[in-house]
Every structure is written in structure tokens, then in C-alpha cells.
DNA sequence: CGCACGGCTGGGCAGTCTGCCCGTTCCCTT
DNA sequence: AAGGGAACGGGCAGACTGCCCAGCCGTGCG
């Protein structure tokens, strides 16, 4: 992970259509170098994938919320996670420390729809309580650019 | 947004290297159709980008945490957001309702490093308190597949 | 009822890029 | 000093892209 890796990632982040040849030209390195770097970055898992990133807002789901769920600890998290994963509006599920046991990121078509989604979530005998925080503004939306440079320079 | 759109997104999600021609072959439609659908999906903003997805874990940041920050409301969220955005380990910032004013997703190299990141976050006169929940397990990591199908069938 | 419109189809074109090969050079480590 | 890894420049066939066209079909409108 060096500066060239970071610049390659930067370039493909800002302009994914640039292609390997275009990247090599803009970066002033040989094409094979960019190719090898990209292969290694994917092999090491740094680049997870080139999958298209979907915007729920454009799909008609402009409402985002974070819910912390308190669950019955008897049988572990697995059954609850299975129940939650079956709900399309559930985008992320994480086990966390502190108050509540799970944090869940959900989207909805509107505020009323959010109510429906929450009802679906707590419709499980293992879910004891849900605490919902609606997202008002997203000031930063999963950027990793600075992190990549930080990892490259260290 | 119909079933074909959803299948195209599915295909490019599971195999981003498939290409337009390959997708048209696998889906049994004309190449121009796939091309037009992709163009429209990007134009409408449904597909935000084809940027490479970075895995902080592979970069040496295996620790994830969610922090809710309580901030001094005097001058709005802007100055605090600027301060937080300057920290590379901060990946997301959202204004939320409920207890706390901001929710921040951060990563760190280890638990001690997380302490450093939190110290950097609260090193701002506008930040009154931080409440951190460490992420133990990620059961679902920002999947949008089911949501796309849900939007397509409705 | 007829017609225009948008979308899908199949085909074709030149241009470009990809994946892979080679030999060479440079630098770091052993 | 020797070895290995990485980058370089070049080249090859193959495949893909972006863009064009004409034709067909279903929908909606006048």
C-alpha cells in the first residue's frame, strides 16, 4: 500500500470509466504496472469489488434511520439477524457494545413507511425493544478516500 | 425501474467484470437494451457510481465503531462536521433525531487507536459529549439487492 | 380508427481497450 | 556479488465499447 496505490484508487473512484490504459496515462506509469497493482489490491481485499453503488433515495426510499435493538440473549443473535435480513429495507446489521445489542440501518419510502418497517423489525419474539434515530442530513456518506491516503503514507 | 433493471443491477453486483455484452447474453436481451438501461439508471441516480469499494479491514483498520455526539447547538452542525471530516478515520457523519445530535462511523487500527480517534473527535469546543458503541460483528454490510427487487416489483 | 412515440431487436462499423506475452532495467535484500 | 521482485516499453490477437441504422411492436392520444 503506497502512494501509487492510493492514486490509482483515487482515480478509479473519481472516474471509474477511466480504464487501465487511461489510468496509466494519467498517472504516468506503465500499463502493466496499473494492471498489476489493481490485481494485487483486489487479491488482498483492499478493493472489495467494483459493484455499482445504489442510491436508495433514487429508488424511492429517501428516509434513512438507525435503530438500536435490544434482544433476548437466550439463543444468540442469529435468529434475530435472520429475521431482520429478510426485510428488504434493512441495509446493515451490526452487533455492538453498550446500550442495545444490535444497530440496524434501514430506509423507508416516508415517515409512515418507516413505522411499518419498524413494526416488521420488532415483530419477533426475540426483539425486546427498538430505539430509532431518524437521519436528518447525511454530511458524509461512506467516504474512504482520506483513509486510503492515511494507510498509504504510514 | 422494472424486473430487467433489477436483474441488470444484480448481475453487475455479483460480477462487475461481466461487461455490457456479457450481460446482454446472460439476460437474453439485446446489447443496446442493456446499454440504454444502464445509461438511464446512472442518469436517474439509481446507480451512484462504479467506484471501487474499499475494505478498511484490509487497509489495517479492523475496528469499527459508531459514535453519537452531543454538540453545542449555537452555530449549527457545520463547524463540527468540518472538524470531523478532517479526520481520515471518520467514514460517515449523519445528523439524527433523538439522544445525541450526530452519529459518526469511525474505524481504527485497534482498540487503543480507537481511543486516539475519539480523542481527536472530541477535541473541539463544540463537541460536548461522545457516546461510543464498538462494532463486534457485521452481520449485514450495506446490501441493497433486496431493496432493488422490492423497488422493481412495486 | 389511425398515428406518433418510445422501447426493444438485430446488425454493422471503426476505434479502443484488455489480457497476456516478451526482454530489459532498476532496486532492494540476502 | 547474486538473486528476486517490480516496473518499463513494446507487441500481439481477441474482445468489447460507443455509435449508427432500419424494422417491429405495444401504448397512448387525437
mmCIF file of N, CA, C and O in Angstrom, chain A residues 16-103:
data_model
loop_
_atom_site.group_PDB
_atom_site.id
_atom_site.type_symbol
_atom_site.label_atom_id
_atom_site.label_comp_id
_atom_site.label_asym_id
_atom_site.label_seq_id
_atom_site.Cartn_x
_atom_site.Cartn_y
_atom_site.Cartn_z
ATOM 1 N N UNK A 16 -14.563 6.122 -12.611
ATOM 2 C CA UNK A 16 -14.499 4.653 -12.733
ATOM 3 C C UNK A 16 -14.376 4.181 -14.177
ATOM 4 O O UNK A 16 -13.920 3.082 -14.433
ATOM 5 N N UNK A 17 -14.753 5.015 -15.141
ATOM 6 C CA UNK A 17 -14.716 4.593 -16.539
ATOM 7 C C UNK A 17 -13.350 4.814 -17.168
ATOM 8 O O UNK A 17 -13.184 4.609 -18.372
ATOM 9 N N UNK A 18 -12.390 5.280 -16.387
ATOM 10 C CA UNK A 18 -11.113 5.668 -16.964
ATOM 11 C C UNK A 18 -10.389 4.491 -17.614
ATOM 12 O O UNK A 18 -9.674 4.653 -18.597
ATOM 13 N N UNK A 19 -10.574 3.294 -17.074
ATOM 14 C CA UNK A 19 -9.909 2.127 -17.650
ATOM 15 C C UNK A 19 -8.453 2.053 -17.242
ATOM 16 O O UNK A 19 -7.863 3.031 -16.766
ATOM 17 N N UNK A 20 -7.879 0.874 -17.431
ATOM 18 C CA UNK A 20 -6.497 0.669 -17.008
ATOM 19 C C UNK A 20 -5.548 1.504 -17.853
ATOM 20 O O UNK A 20 -4.616 2.126 -17.353
ATOM 21 N N UNK A 21 -5.793 1.508 -19.159
ATOM 22 C CA UNK A 21 -4.906 2.253 -20.049
ATOM 23 C C UNK A 21 -4.967 3.756 -19.743
ATOM 24 O O UNK A 21 -3.925 4.423 -19.648
ATOM 25 N N UNK A 22 -6.180 4.265 -19.588
ATOM 26 C CA UNK A 22 -6.328 5.688 -19.256
ATOM 27 C C UNK A 22 -5.653 6.031 -17.948
ATOM 28 O O UNK A 22 -5.001 7.072 -17.824
ATOM 29 N N UNK A 23 -5.793 5.155 -16.956
ATOM 30 C CA UNK A 23 -5.173 5.415 -15.658
ATOM 31 C C UNK A 23 -3.659 5.468 -15.797
ATOM 32 O O UNK A 23 -3.002 6.329 -15.220
ATOM 33 N N UNK A 24 -3.114 4.534 -16.562
ATOM 34 C CA UNK A 24 -1.652 4.511 -16.716
ATOM 35 C C UNK A 24 -1.169 5.800 -17.384
ATOM 36 O O UNK A 24 -0.122 6.333 -17.037
ATOM 37 N N UNK A 25 -1.954 6.288 -18.313
ATOM 38 C CA UNK A 25 -1.560 7.538 -18.985
ATOM 39 C C UNK A 25 -1.606 8.713 -18.016
ATOM 40 O O UNK A 25 -0.678 9.526 -17.947
ATOM 41 N N UNK A 26 -2.701 8.806 -17.254
ATOM 42 C CA UNK A 26 -2.835 9.947 -16.355
ATOM 43 C C UNK A 26 -1.822 9.914 -15.233
ATOM 44 O O UNK A 26 -1.392 10.954 -14.739
ATOM 45 N N UNK A 27 -1.447 8.717 -14.818
ATOM 46 C CA UNK A 27 -0.520 8.603 -13.698
ATOM 47 C C UNK A 27 0.929 8.594 -14.161
ATOM 48 O O UNK A 27 1.842 8.685 -13.348
ATOM 49 N N UNK A 28 1.119 8.449 -15.482
ATOM 50 C CA UNK A 28 2.486 8.463 -15.992
ATOM 51 C C UNK A 28 3.267 7.204 -15.666
ATOM 52 O O UNK A 28 4.479 7.254 -15.495
ATOM 53 N N UNK A 29 2.572 6.071 -15.571
ATOM 54 C CA UNK A 29 3.263 4.806 -15.328
ATOM 55 C C UNK A 29 2.875 3.831 -16.430
ATOM 56 O O UNK A 29 1.985 4.095 -17.231
ATOM 57 N N UNK A 30 3.553 2.707 -16.461
ATOM 58 C CA UNK A 30 3.267 1.726 -17.496
ATOM 59 C C UNK A 30 1.926 1.057 -17.242
ATOM 60 O O UNK A 30 1.483 0.929 -16.098
ATOM 61 N N UNK A 31 1.320 0.621 -18.330
ATOM 62 C CA UNK A 31 0.004 -0.003 -18.199
ATOM 63 C C UNK A 31 0.067 -1.253 -17.333
ATOM 64 O O UNK A 31 -0.793 -1.499 -16.492
ATOM 65 N N UNK A 32 1.098 -2.059 -17.552
ATOM 66 C CA UNK A 32 1.249 -3.278 -16.779
ATOM 67 C C UNK A 32 1.324 -3.018 -15.285
ATOM 68 O O UNK A 32 0.862 -3.825 -14.479
ATOM 69 N N UNK A 33 1.902 -1.893 -14.921
ATOM 70 C CA UNK A 33 2.001 -1.547 -13.503
ATOM 71 C C UNK A 33 0.623 -1.341 -12.904
ATOM 72 O O UNK A 33 0.292 -1.896 -11.849
ATOM 73 N N UNK A 34 -0.195 -0.541 -13.579
ATOM 74 C CA UNK A 34 -1.545 -0.311 -13.073
ATOM 75 C C UNK A 34 -2.307 -1.625 -12.989
ATOM 76 O O UNK A 34 -2.988 -1.912 -12.000
ATOM 77 N N UNK A 35 -2.146 -2.441 -14.027
ATOM 78 C CA UNK A 35 -2.833 -3.722 -14.051
ATOM 79 C C UNK A 35 -2.417 -4.587 -12.863
ATOM 80 O O UNK A 35 -3.250 -5.142 -12.152
ATOM 81 N N UNK A 36 -1.110 -4.676 -12.634
ATOM 82 C CA UNK A 36 -0.603 -5.497 -11.536
ATOM 83 C C UNK A 36 -1.055 -4.949 -10.190
ATOM 84 O O UNK A 36 -1.445 -5.710 -9.296
ATOM 85 N N UNK A 37 -1.021 -3.615 -10.040
ATOM 86 C CA UNK A 37 -1.445 -3.017 -8.777
ATOM 87 C C UNK A 37 -2.913 -3.312 -8.497
ATOM 88 O O UNK A 37 -3.291 -3.685 -7.382
ATOM 89 N N UNK A 38 -3.732 -3.135 -9.519
ATOM 90 C CA UNK A 38 -5.156 -3.387 -9.339
ATOM 91 C C UNK A 38 -5.407 -4.851 -8.973
ATOM 92 O O UNK A 38 -6.214 -5.152 -8.083
ATOM 93 N N UNK A 39 -4.718 -5.747 -9.665
ATOM 94 C CA UNK A 39 -4.871 -7.168 -9.358
ATOM 95 C C UNK A 39 -4.518 -7.439 -7.905
ATOM 96 O O UNK A 39 -5.243 -8.140 -7.195
ATOM 97 N N UNK A 40 -3.412 -6.867 -7.466
ATOM 98 C CA UNK A 40 -2.974 -7.115 -6.095
ATOM 99 C C UNK A 40 -3.938 -6.505 -5.075
ATOM 100 O O UNK A 40 -4.223 -7.096 -4.043
ATOM 101 N N UNK A 41 -4.434 -5.309 -5.384
ATOM 102 C CA UNK A 41 -5.364 -4.661 -4.459
ATOM 103 C C UNK A 41 -6.639 -5.494 -4.294
ATOM 104 O O UNK A 41 -7.192 -5.597 -3.196
ATOM 105 N N UNK A 42 -7.092 -6.082 -5.399
ATOM 106 C CA UNK A 42 -8.298 -6.907 -5.302
ATOM 107 C C UNK A 42 -7.985 -8.219 -4.607
ATOM 108 O O UNK A 42 -8.781 -8.723 -3.816
ATOM 109 N N UNK A 43 -6.815 -8.760 -4.900
ATOM 110 C CA UNK A 43 -6.424 -10.028 -4.298
ATOM 111 C C UNK A 43 -6.281 -9.883 -2.784
ATOM 112 O O UNK A 43 -6.682 -10.762 -2.022
ATOM 113 N N UNK A 44 -5.730 -8.755 -2.356
ATOM 114 C CA UNK A 44 -5.555 -8.533 -0.922
ATOM 115 C C UNK A 44 -6.864 -8.150 -0.241
ATOM 116 O O UNK A 44 -6.955 -8.088 0.974
ATOM 117 N N UNK A 45 -7.882 -7.838 -1.058
ATOM 118 C CA UNK A 45 -9.175 -7.498 -0.473
ATOM 119 C C UNK A 45 -9.332 -6.026 -0.178
ATOM 120 O O UNK A 45 -10.350 -5.606 0.375
ATOM 121 N N UNK A 46 -8.309 -5.234 -0.488
ATOM 122 C CA UNK A 46 -8.434 -3.791 -0.259
ATOM 123 C C UNK A 46 -9.583 -3.247 -1.110
ATOM 124 O O UNK A 46 -10.433 -2.502 -0.631
ATOM 125 N N UNK A 47 -9.579 -3.639 -2.381
ATOM 126 C CA UNK A 47 -10.727 -3.333 -3.230
ATOM 127 C C UNK A 47 -11.671 -4.524 -3.156
ATOM 128 O O UNK A 47 -11.377 -5.598 -3.666
ATOM 129 N N UNK A 48 -12.793 -4.291 -2.479
ATOM 130 C CA UNK A 48 -13.737 -5.381 -2.251
ATOM 131 C C UNK A 48 -14.408 -5.772 -3.556
ATOM 132 O O UNK A 48 -14.571 -6.937 -3.877
ATOM 133 N N UNK A 49 -14.839 -4.765 -4.321
ATOM 134 C CA UNK A 49 -15.496 -5.047 -5.598
ATOM 135 C C UNK A 49 -15.701 -3.760 -6.376
ATOM 136 O O UNK A 49 -15.526 -2.669 -5.849
ATOM 137 N N UNK A 50 -16.082 -3.948 -7.622
ATOM 138 C CA UNK A 50 -16.434 -2.812 -8.471
ATOM 139 C C UNK A 50 -17.940 -2.782 -8.707
ATOM 140 O O UNK A 50 -18.389 -2.320 -9.749
ATOM 141 N N UNK A 51 -18.676 -3.280 -7.759
ATOM 142 C CA UNK A 51 -20.127 -3.336 -7.912
ATOM 143 C C UNK A 51 -20.712 -1.932 -7.992
ATOM 144 O O UNK A 51 -20.179 -0.998 -7.389
ATOM 145 N N UNK A 52 -21.789 -1.778 -8.744
ATOM 146 C CA UNK A 52 -22.441 -0.468 -8.803
ATOM 147 C C UNK A 52 -23.010 -0.096 -7.440
ATOM 148 O O UNK A 52 -23.518 -0.950 -6.719
ATOM 149 N N UNK A 53 -22.862 1.168 -7.090
ATOM 150 C CA UNK A 53 -23.384 1.626 -5.809
ATOM 151 C C UNK A 53 -24.780 2.202 -5.999
ATOM 152 O O UNK A 53 -24.982 3.113 -6.795
ATOM 153 N N UNK A 54 -25.715 1.654 -5.250
ATOM 154 C CA UNK A 54 -27.126 2.005 -5.403
ATOM 155 C C UNK A 54 -27.502 3.100 -4.420
ATOM 156 O O UNK A 54 -27.102 3.080 -3.262
ATOM 157 N N UNK A 55 -28.261 4.072 -4.906
ATOM 158 C CA UNK A 55 -28.738 5.153 -4.040
ATOM 159 C C UNK A 55 -30.197 4.895 -3.689
ATOM 160 O O UNK A 55 -31.067 5.045 -4.542
ATOM 161 N N UNK A 56 -30.483 4.510 -2.456
ATOM 162 C CA UNK A 56 -31.872 4.212 -2.072
ATOM 163 C C UNK A 56 -32.803 5.397 -2.318
ATOM 164 O O UNK A 56 -33.970 5.216 -2.633
ATOM 165 N N UNK A 57 -32.278 6.592 -2.181
ATOM 166 C CA UNK A 57 -33.082 7.787 -2.410
ATOM 167 C C UNK A 57 -33.687 7.753 -3.816
ATOM 168 O O UNK A 57 -34.880 7.968 -4.010
ATOM 169 N N UNK A 58 -32.836 7.459 -4.812
ATOM 170 C CA UNK A 58 -33.308 7.444 -6.198
ATOM 171 C C UNK A 58 -34.260 6.279 -6.445
ATOM 172 O O UNK A 58 -34.999 6.268 -7.434
ATOM 173 N N UNK A 59 -34.233 5.296 -5.544
ATOM 174 C CA UNK A 59 -35.140 4.154 -5.694
ATOM 175 C C UNK A 59 -36.492 4.435 -5.060
ATOM 176 O O UNK A 59 -37.390 3.600 -5.122
ATOM 177 N N UNK A 60 -36.618 5.598 -4.430
ATOM 178 C CA UNK A 60 -37.887 5.921 -3.772
ATOM 179 C C UNK A 60 -37.868 5.670 -2.279
ATOM 180 O O UNK A 60 -38.918 5.545 -1.659
ATOM 181 N N UNK A 61 -36.675 5.589 -1.715
ATOM 182 C CA UNK A 61 -36.537 5.399 -0.264
ATOM 183 C C UNK A 61 -35.692 6.530 0.310
ATOM 184 O O UNK A 61 -34.513 6.331 0.607
ATOM 185 N N UNK A 62 -36.282 7.714 0.464
ATOM 186 C CA UNK A 62 -35.494 8.871 0.891
ATOM 187 C C UNK A 62 -35.249 8.941 2.400
ATOM 188 O O UNK A 62 -34.442 9.743 2.844
ATOM 189 N N UNK A 63 -35.930 8.099 3.160
ATOM 190 C CA UNK A 63 -35.813 8.172 4.621
ATOM 191 C C UNK A 63 -34.820 7.131 5.123
ATOM 192 O O UNK A 63 -34.930 5.956 4.780
ATOM 193 N N UNK A 64 -33.844 7.577 5.895
ATOM 194 C CA UNK A 64 -32.865 6.675 6.500
ATOM 195 C C UNK A 64 -32.955 6.774 8.009
ATOM 196 O O UNK A 64 -33.193 7.858 8.542
ATOM 197 N N UNK A 65 -32.784 5.648 8.674
ATOM 198 C CA UNK A 65 -32.812 5.661 10.135
ATOM 199 C C UNK A 65 -31.856 4.612 10.678
ATOM 200 O O UNK A 65 -31.538 3.628 10.015
ATOM 201 N N UNK A 66 -31.382 4.883 11.890
ATOM 202 C CA UNK A 66 -30.579 3.906 12.610
ATOM 203 C C UNK A 66 -31.388 3.425 13.811
ATOM 204 O O UNK A 66 -31.870 4.254 14.606
ATOM 205 N N UNK A 67 -31.534 2.125 13.934
ATOM 206 C CA UNK A 67 -32.266 1.570 15.058
ATOM 207 C C UNK A 67 -31.309 0.736 15.908
ATOM 208 O O UNK A 67 -30.557 -0.080 15.371
ATOM 209 N N UNK A 68 -31.362 0.950 17.206
ATOM 210 C CA UNK A 68 -30.650 0.044 18.109
ATOM 211 C C UNK A 68 -31.682 -0.875 18.724
ATOM 212 O O UNK A 68 -32.690 -0.431 19.255
ATOM 213 N N UNK A 69 -31.436 -2.163 18.602
ATOM 214 C CA UNK A 69 -32.376 -3.163 19.083
ATOM 215 C C UNK A 69 -31.832 -3.836 20.334
ATOM 216 O O UNK A 69 -30.651 -4.170 20.407
ATOM 217 N N UNK A 70 -32.711 -4.023 21.285
ATOM 218 C CA UNK A 70 -32.366 -4.809 22.452
ATOM 219 C C UNK A 70 -33.033 -6.157 22.270
ATOM 220 O O UNK A 70 -34.237 -6.223 22.004
ATOM 221 N N UNK A 71 -32.261 -7.221 22.367
ATOM 222 C CA UNK A 71 -32.835 -8.522 22.054
ATOM 223 C C UNK A 71 -32.680 -9.475 23.220
ATOM 224 O O UNK A 71 -31.835 -9.282 24.102
ATOM 225 N N UNK A 72 -33.502 -10.492 23.199
ATOM 226 C CA UNK A 72 -33.437 -11.543 24.202
ATOM 227 C C UNK A 72 -32.176 -12.353 23.936
ATOM 228 O O UNK A 72 -31.968 -12.855 22.830
ATOM 229 N N UNK A 73 -31.330 -12.489 24.917
ATOM 230 C CA UNK A 73 -29.997 -13.029 24.676
ATOM 231 C C UNK A 73 -29.950 -14.545 24.666
ATOM 232 O O UNK A 73 -28.888 -15.136 24.439
ATOM 233 N N UNK A 74 -31.086 -15.191 24.933
ATOM 234 C CA UNK A 74 -31.097 -16.633 25.097
ATOM 235 C C UNK A 74 -30.343 -17.403 24.013
ATOM 236 O O UNK A 74 -29.438 -18.163 24.262
ATOM 237 N N UNK A 75 -30.745 -17.157 22.763
ATOM 238 C CA UNK A 75 -30.214 -18.008 21.694
ATOM 239 C C UNK A 75 -29.234 -17.283 20.786
ATOM 240 O O UNK A 75 -29.076 -17.630 19.626
ATOM 241 N N UNK A 76 -28.615 -16.266 21.314
ATOM 242 C CA UNK A 76 -27.664 -15.537 20.490
ATOM 243 C C UNK A 76 -28.361 -14.651 19.485
ATOM 244 O O UNK A 76 -29.583 -14.528 19.472
ATOM 245 N N UNK A 77 -27.580 -14.037 18.646
ATOM 246 C CA UNK A 77 -28.125 -13.054 17.712
ATOM 247 C C UNK A 77 -28.650 -13.663 16.432
ATOM 248 O O UNK A 77 -29.386 -13.039 15.695
ATOM 249 N N UNK A 78 -28.263 -14.893 16.141
ATOM 250 C CA UNK A 78 -28.534 -15.475 14.823
ATOM 251 C C UNK A 78 -30.002 -15.427 14.404
ATOM 252 O O UNK A 78 -30.310 -14.954 13.309
ATOM 253 N N UNK A 79 -30.941 -15.893 15.245
ATOM 254 C CA UNK A 79 -32.335 -15.902 14.781
ATOM 255 C C UNK A 79 -32.866 -14.500 14.498
ATOM 256 O O UNK A 79 -33.602 -14.298 13.530
ATOM 257 N N UNK A 80 -32.486 -13.543 15.326
ATOM 258 C CA UNK A 80 -32.935 -12.173 15.098
ATOM 259 C C UNK A 80 -32.356 -11.635 13.798
ATOM 260 O O UNK A 80 -33.050 -10.995 13.005
ATOM 261 N N UNK A 81 -31.075 -11.907 13.576
ATOM 262 C CA UNK A 81 -30.433 -11.429 12.353
ATOM 263 C C UNK A 81 -31.133 -12.011 11.133
ATOM 264 O O UNK A 81 -31.382 -11.303 10.148
ATOM 265 N N UNK A 82 -31.481 -13.278 11.192
ATOM 266 C CA UNK A 82 -32.183 -13.902 10.068
ATOM 267 C C UNK A 82 -33.514 -13.206 9.818
ATOM 268 O O UNK A 82 -33.892 -12.940 8.666
ATOM 269 N N UNK A 83 -34.210 -12.900 10.891
ATOM 270 C CA UNK A 83 -35.491 -12.222 10.759
ATOM 271 C C UNK A 83 -35.325 -10.838 10.146
ATOM 272 O O UNK A 83 -36.079 -10.433 9.266
ATOM 273 N N UNK A 84 -34.318 -10.123 10.587
ATOM 274 C CA UNK A 84 -34.094 -8.770 10.084
ATOM 275 C C UNK A 84 -33.619 -8.793 8.637
ATOM 276 O O UNK A 84 -34.025 -7.965 7.810
ATOM 277 N N UNK A 85 -32.766 -9.764 8.321
ATOM 278 C CA UNK A 85 -32.191 -9.817 6.969
ATOM 279 C C UNK A 85 -33.264 -10.098 5.927
ATOM 280 O O UNK A 85 -33.073 -9.823 4.743
ATOM 281 N N UNK A 86 -34.394 -10.638 6.368
ATOM 282 C CA UNK A 86 -35.479 -10.940 5.425
ATOM 283 C C UNK A 86 -36.246 -9.675 5.040
ATOM 284 O O UNK A 86 -37.073 -9.710 4.138
ATOM 285 N N UNK A 87 -35.982 -8.571 5.702
ATOM 286 C CA UNK A 87 -36.667 -7.310 5.396
ATOM 287 C C UNK A 87 -35.808 -6.529 4.400
ATOM 288 O O UNK A 87 -34.661 -6.200 4.703
ATOM 289 N N UNK A 88 -36.334 -6.240 3.219
ATOM 290 C CA UNK A 88 -35.521 -5.577 2.190
ATOM 291 C C UNK A 88 -35.014 -4.212 2.627
ATOM 292 O O UNK A 88 -33.913 -3.805 2.232
ATOM 293 N N UNK A 89 -35.793 -3.515 3.432
ATOM 294 C CA UNK A 89 -35.413 -2.157 3.833
ATOM 295 C C UNK A 89 -34.257 -2.146 4.831
ATOM 296 O O UNK A 89 -33.708 -1.076 5.130
ATOM 297 N N UNK A 90 -33.890 -3.295 5.352
ATOM 298 C CA UNK A 90 -32.751 -3.381 6.273
ATOM 299 C C UNK A 90 -31.467 -3.481 5.455
ATOM 300 O O UNK A 90 -31.277 -4.431 4.708
ATOM 301 N N UNK A 91 -30.596 -2.487 5.593
ATOM 302 C CA UNK A 91 -29.386 -2.447 4.776
ATOM 303 C C UNK A 91 -28.149 -2.934 5.524
ATOM 304 O O UNK A 91 -27.239 -3.481 4.922
ATOM 305 N N UNK A 92 -28.098 -2.691 6.821
ATOM 306 C CA UNK A 92 -26.934 -3.110 7.601
ATOM 307 C C UNK A 92 -27.390 -3.628 8.957
ATOM 308 O O UNK A 92 -28.357 -3.129 9.528
ATOM 309 N N UNK A 93 -26.659 -4.598 9.464
ATOM 310 C CA UNK A 93 -26.891 -5.103 10.820
ATOM 311 C C UNK A 93 -25.531 -5.320 11.480
ATOM 312 O O UNK A 93 -24.667 -5.997 10.917
ATOM 313 N N UNK A 94 -25.355 -4.725 12.648
ATOM 314 C CA UNK A 94 -24.100 -4.910 13.376
ATOM 315 C C UNK A 94 -24.399 -5.204 14.848
ATOM 316 O O UNK A 94 -25.279 -4.574 15.439
ATOM 317 N N UNK A 95 -23.661 -6.147 15.391
ATOM 318 C CA UNK A 95 -23.692 -6.331 16.833
ATOM 319 C C UNK A 95 -22.782 -5.295 17.468
ATOM 320 O O UNK A 95 -21.663 -5.071 16.998
ATOM 321 N N UNK A 96 -23.264 -4.650 18.516
ATOM 322 C CA UNK A 96 -22.468 -3.593 19.125
ATOM 323 C C UNK A 96 -22.397 -3.756 20.634
ATOM 324 O O UNK A 96 -23.174 -4.494 21.239
ATOM 325 N N UNK A 97 -21.460 -3.044 21.213
ATOM 326 C CA UNK A 97 -21.364 -2.958 22.667
ATOM 327 C C UNK A 97 -22.247 -1.820 23.147
ATOM 328 O O UNK A 97 -22.712 -1.004 22.362
ATOM 329 N N UNK A 98 -22.451 -1.762 24.432
ATOM 330 C CA UNK A 98 -23.176 -0.645 25.017
ATOM 331 C C UNK A 98 -24.673 -0.886 25.071
ATOM 332 O O UNK A 98 -25.146 -2.017 24.994
ATOM 333 N N UNK A 99 -25.414 0.215 25.192
ATOM 334 C CA UNK A 99 -26.864 0.116 25.291
ATOM 335 C C UNK A 99 -27.413 -0.450 23.989
ATOM 336 O O UNK A 99 -27.127 0.061 22.916
ATOM 337 N N UNK A 100 -28.233 -1.489 24.089
ATOM 338 C CA UNK A 100 -28.733 -2.152 22.892
ATOM 339 C C UNK A 100 -27.729 -3.180 22.430
ATOM 340 O O UNK A 100 -26.547 -3.137 22.788
ATOM 341 N N UNK A 101 -28.198 -4.129 21.653
ATOM 342 C CA UNK A 101 -27.337 -5.224 21.225
ATOM 343 C C UNK A 101 -27.022 -5.170 19.743
ATOM 344 O O UNK A 101 -25.981 -5.623 19.294
ATOM 345 N N UNK A 102 -27.959 -4.625 18.960
ATOM 346 C CA UNK A 102 -27.760 -4.537 17.521
ATOM 347 C C UNK A 102 -28.004 -3.103 17.072
ATOM 348 O O UNK A 102 -28.850 -2.395 17.616
ATOM 349 N N UNK A 103 -27.260 -2.692 16.059
ATOM 350 C CA UNK A 103 -27.597 -1.443 15.387
ATOM 351 C C UNK A 103 -27.951 -1.798 13.952
ATOM 352 O O UNK A 103 -27.260 -2.585 13.308
#
